[in-house]
Amino acid sequence: MGIKYWTDEWAKAVCRECNTSQAYKEAAKKWEGDMYFVTEPEGPVKERLVVYMDLWHGECRSACRITDESEKSPAYRLSAPYGVWKQILEKKLDAVQAMMTGRLNVKGDMAQIMGMPRAAIELTNCTLLIDTEFPD
Amino acid sequence: MWYFVSPEVVFGPDSAIRLSQLQGKSAFIVTDANIVKLGLVDLVKGLLSQAGIESTIFDGVEPDPSIETVRKGAALMSEYGPDWVVAVGGGSVMDAAKAMRVEYERPDMTIEEVFSWTSGLGLGAKSRLICIPTTSGTGAEATWMIVLSDTAERRKLGLGCRETIPDIAIVDPAFAMAMPPGLTAQTGMDVLTHAIEGFTSTWRNDISDGLCLRAIQLVFQYLPRACRDGQDMEAREKMHNAACIAGMGFGNSMPALAHAAGHSLGAVFHVPHGRAVGLFLPYSIEFIGEAHDELWAEIAHSIRLEMPKEAKAGPALARAIRGLASSIKEPLSIKEIGIPPDSFENSLEKLVDNAFADATLIMAARVPSTEEVEKLFRYAYDGTSIDF
Ligand SMILES: NC(=O)c1ccc[n+]([C@@H]2O[C@H](COP(=O)([O-])OP(=O)(O)OC[C@H]3O[C@@H](n4cnc5c(N)ncnc54)[C@H](O)[C@@H]3O)[C@@H](O)[C@H]2O)c1
Ligand SMILES: [Fe+2]
């Protein structure tokens, strides 16, 4: 049995993987800024799903599913329809290419993202270690 | 889903005549003092005036241009209010012109805010951009990328987005004829690095592949000739085309590891761009190694590289590149560039940090860790082939 997509349990599992990944720790050692990862409704996903991760200096300090988006004001918001996230999580789509083609939307300090390209890859790699159970 | 973007490309002898066919009132020419001295700017001014276009010149672009230069040029451009921006020079001039034009069109923004995924800039409301390369190297006339130097931080910034692509590229070999052999050689190595990295980056695609392969063939065939005899018209023309073709290729598929390392070395020790990236090219092929066996073989086949039947194409290709580089007197190691061991050691941490922060790093089929980047720099310093 995998862990259900974009649930509280899933967020915490990604968080644990980040904290055990030496590669993530190293690549994101200067990263500062918490994030919302937003799945916009599409296909089997009928409502907006928001996961919060507090990423700081190569560590995930906390992670959870958010029900009220105004609860926090994270430094970054990454949002995409379900199908796009699924492709990213299955490594069929590069996250930066998704941004460049307007399918993954990012709000926040872009210069920091540009300056730590490998952190994004390692974060994605952490999600790949989880057996995600997709809703379709 | 992906895009292929390219300017209108006018190429071959006499293609500068395109300037005399433009419509408009005024042009802002971005260049540097060397290009003015060579008489190339007068040529451009003359052709523009045939089209009834008056022009003014900004010749203050330095190699590896800084943000400050961009700001200065953009202010003058705004004062002048041209409907054409014409860049005449190497990659430095063309990148500076692209950046100035963004700030001219969008005074509410700075170029540092334009990243690869920026959209909706709406360029073109005031002006169109023409790039006329005078080196056969960067291919910047055909890419949207803008490389600027953050002089205080001693690092290069990779900026620009699809919309910053020039409108017209004029690839006239007459503009490259005056290059001395050293400049021909180092900028030629940039072409090869673009083509090979563009062909093997993680964003490689069917549309850019053919362009990259053709550029690789042209470089192996014509770069030695262009270096040996700068008056060899055919070699000049082919290399000028190769640079633009490689630009169209890698510009739509991204450069990779050799550029990450080369940008870093260039920013810290002021090594010219093409020399720096060309130096790292064979090391990066060795490092990526098996991950791309098939692609190295495809390149080797396309340049008819002779090698023993059982030999791996990656190492053979790296050897062929070193052979080409030494035949045109390009350095094979950082040591050979003349950087003393103590300066190298003192800057190693900075070199590694820069490379690690370079957006092109993750385009490599095998992405190195910081430890591996450090090792790669050490091997490249000594001239030792990569074995890890
Ligand atoms: N935008 C891109 O796609 C892209 C790609 C690769 C490199 N770059 C950038 O381009 C810059 C390097 O450009 P470059 O290699 O063309 O060199 P350059 O533009 O820095 O020029 C180097 C020197 O050569 C001189 N020069 C230029 N043309 C000449 C000629 N015909 N005859 C004699 N002298 C001439 C220049 O005056 C200058 O002093 C770097 O900043 C690099 O980061 C950009
Ligand atoms: Fe380059």
Coordinates of C-alpha atoms in Angstrom, one line a residue, chain A residues 4-134:
Chain A
K4 CA -2.2 8.7 -0.7
Y5 CA -1.3 11.7 -2.9
W6 CA -1.0 15.1 -1.3
T7 CA -2.2 14.0 2.2
D8 CA -0.8 15.0 5.5
E9 CA 0.9 11.6 5.7
W10 CA 2.4 12.1 2.3
A11 CA 3.7 15.6 3.2
K12 CA 5.3 14.2 6.3
A13 CA 6.8 11.3 4.4
V14 CA 8.5 13.7 1.9
C15 CA 9.7 15.7 4.9
R16 CA 11.3 12.6 6.4
E17 CA 13.0 11.7 3.1
C18 CA 14.5 15.2 2.8
N19 CA 15.9 14.8 6.3
T20 CA 17.6 11.5 5.6
S21 CA 18.9 12.5 2.1
Q22 CA 22.5 13.6 2.3
A23 CA 22.2 14.9 -1.3
Y24 CA 19.2 17.1 -0.4
K25 CA 20.9 18.4 2.7
E26 CA 24.0 19.4 0.7
A27 CA 22.2 20.9 -2.3
A28 CA 19.8 22.9 -0.3
K29 CA 22.2 24.0 2.5
K30 CA 21.6 27.7 1.8
W31 CA 17.8 27.4 1.1
E32 CA 15.6 29.6 3.1
G33 CA 11.9 29.7 2.7
D34 CA 8.7 27.7 3.4
M35 CA 6.4 26.6 0.6
Y36 CA 2.9 25.8 -0.4
F37 CA 2.6 23.1 -3.0
V38 CA -0.8 23.5 -4.6
T39 CA -2.7 20.9 -6.6
E40 CA -5.4 22.6 -8.7
P41 CA -8.5 20.5 -9.3
E42 CA -8.3 18.4 -12.4
G43 CA -9.5 14.9 -13.3
P44 CA -9.9 12.8 -10.2
V45 CA -8.9 15.7 -7.9
K46 CA -12.0 17.7 -7.3
E47 CA -10.8 20.3 -4.8
R48 CA -7.7 22.4 -4.3
L49 CA -5.1 20.4 -2.3
V50 CA -2.4 22.3 -0.4
V51 CA 0.7 20.9 1.2
Y52 CA 3.0 23.0 3.4
M53 CA 6.7 22.4 3.8
D54 CA 9.0 24.5 5.9
L55 CA 12.4 24.1 4.2
W56 CA 15.4 25.6 5.9
H57 CA 19.1 25.2 5.3
G58 CA 18.9 21.7 3.9
E59 CA 16.3 20.5 6.4
C60 CA 12.6 20.1 6.4
R61 CA 11.5 21.6 9.7
S62 CA 7.8 20.6 9.4
A63 CA 5.3 19.6 6.8
C64 CA 1.5 19.1 6.8
R65 CA -1.6 19.3 4.7
I66 CA -3.3 22.7 4.9
T67 CA -7.1 23.1 4.7
D68 CA -7.2 26.9 5.2
E69 CA -4.8 28.6 2.8
S70 CA -4.7 31.8 4.8
E71 CA -3.3 29.9 7.7
K72 CA 0.3 30.6 6.7
S73 CA 2.0 33.0 4.4
P74 CA 4.8 31.0 2.9
A75 CA 7.7 32.5 0.9
Y76 CA 6.9 30.3 -2.1
R77 CA 3.8 29.0 -3.8
L78 CA 4.1 26.4 -6.5
S79 CA 0.8 25.5 -8.1
A80 CA -0.2 23.2 -11.0
P81 CA -3.1 21.1 -12.1
Y82 CA -3.1 17.5 -10.9
G83 CA -1.9 16.1 -14.2
V84 CA 1.2 18.2 -14.2
W85 CA 2.2 17.3 -10.7
K86 CA 1.7 13.6 -11.5
Q87 CA 4.0 13.8 -14.5
I88 CA 6.6 15.6 -12.3
L89 CA 6.4 13.0 -9.6
E90 CA 6.7 10.3 -12.1
K91 CA 9.8 12.0 -13.5
K92 CA 8.2 12.3 -16.9
L93 CA 8.3 16.1 -16.8
D94 CA 11.1 18.4 -15.7
A95 CA 9.8 21.0 -13.1
V96 CA 11.7 23.9 -14.7
Q97 CA 10.4 23.0 -18.2
A98 CA 6.9 22.9 -16.6
M99 CA 7.6 26.4 -15.3
M100 CA 8.9 27.6 -18.7
T101 CA 5.8 26.4 -20.5
G102 CA 3.5 28.0 -18.0
R103 CA 2.1 24.8 -16.6
L104 CA 3.7 25.0 -13.2
N105 CA 3.2 28.4 -11.6
V106 CA 5.7 29.8 -9.1
K107 CA 5.5 32.8 -6.8
G108 CA 8.3 33.9 -4.6
D109 CA 11.9 35.0 -4.8
M110 CA 13.0 33.7 -8.1
A111 CA 16.7 34.5 -7.7
Q112 CA 17.0 32.0 -4.9
I113 CA 15.5 29.3 -7.0
M114 CA 17.8 30.1 -9.9
G115 CA 20.8 30.0 -7.6
M116 CA 20.1 26.5 -6.2
P117 CA 19.1 24.4 -9.2
R118 CA 20.2 21.2 -7.7
A119 CA 18.0 21.6 -4.6
A120 CA 14.9 21.4 -6.7
I121 CA 16.1 18.1 -8.3
E122 CA 17.0 16.6 -4.9
L123 CA 13.6 17.6 -3.5
T124 CA 11.9 15.9 -6.4
N125 CA 14.2 12.9 -5.9
C126 CA 12.9 12.7 -2.3
T127 CA 9.3 12.5 -3.5
L128 CA 10.3 9.7 -5.8
L129 CA 11.4 7.6 -2.9
I130 CA 7.8 7.5 -1.7
D131 CA 5.3 5.0 -3.1
T132 CA 2.7 7.6 -3.9
E133 CA -0.8 6.3 -4.4
F134 CA -2.3 8.5 -7.1

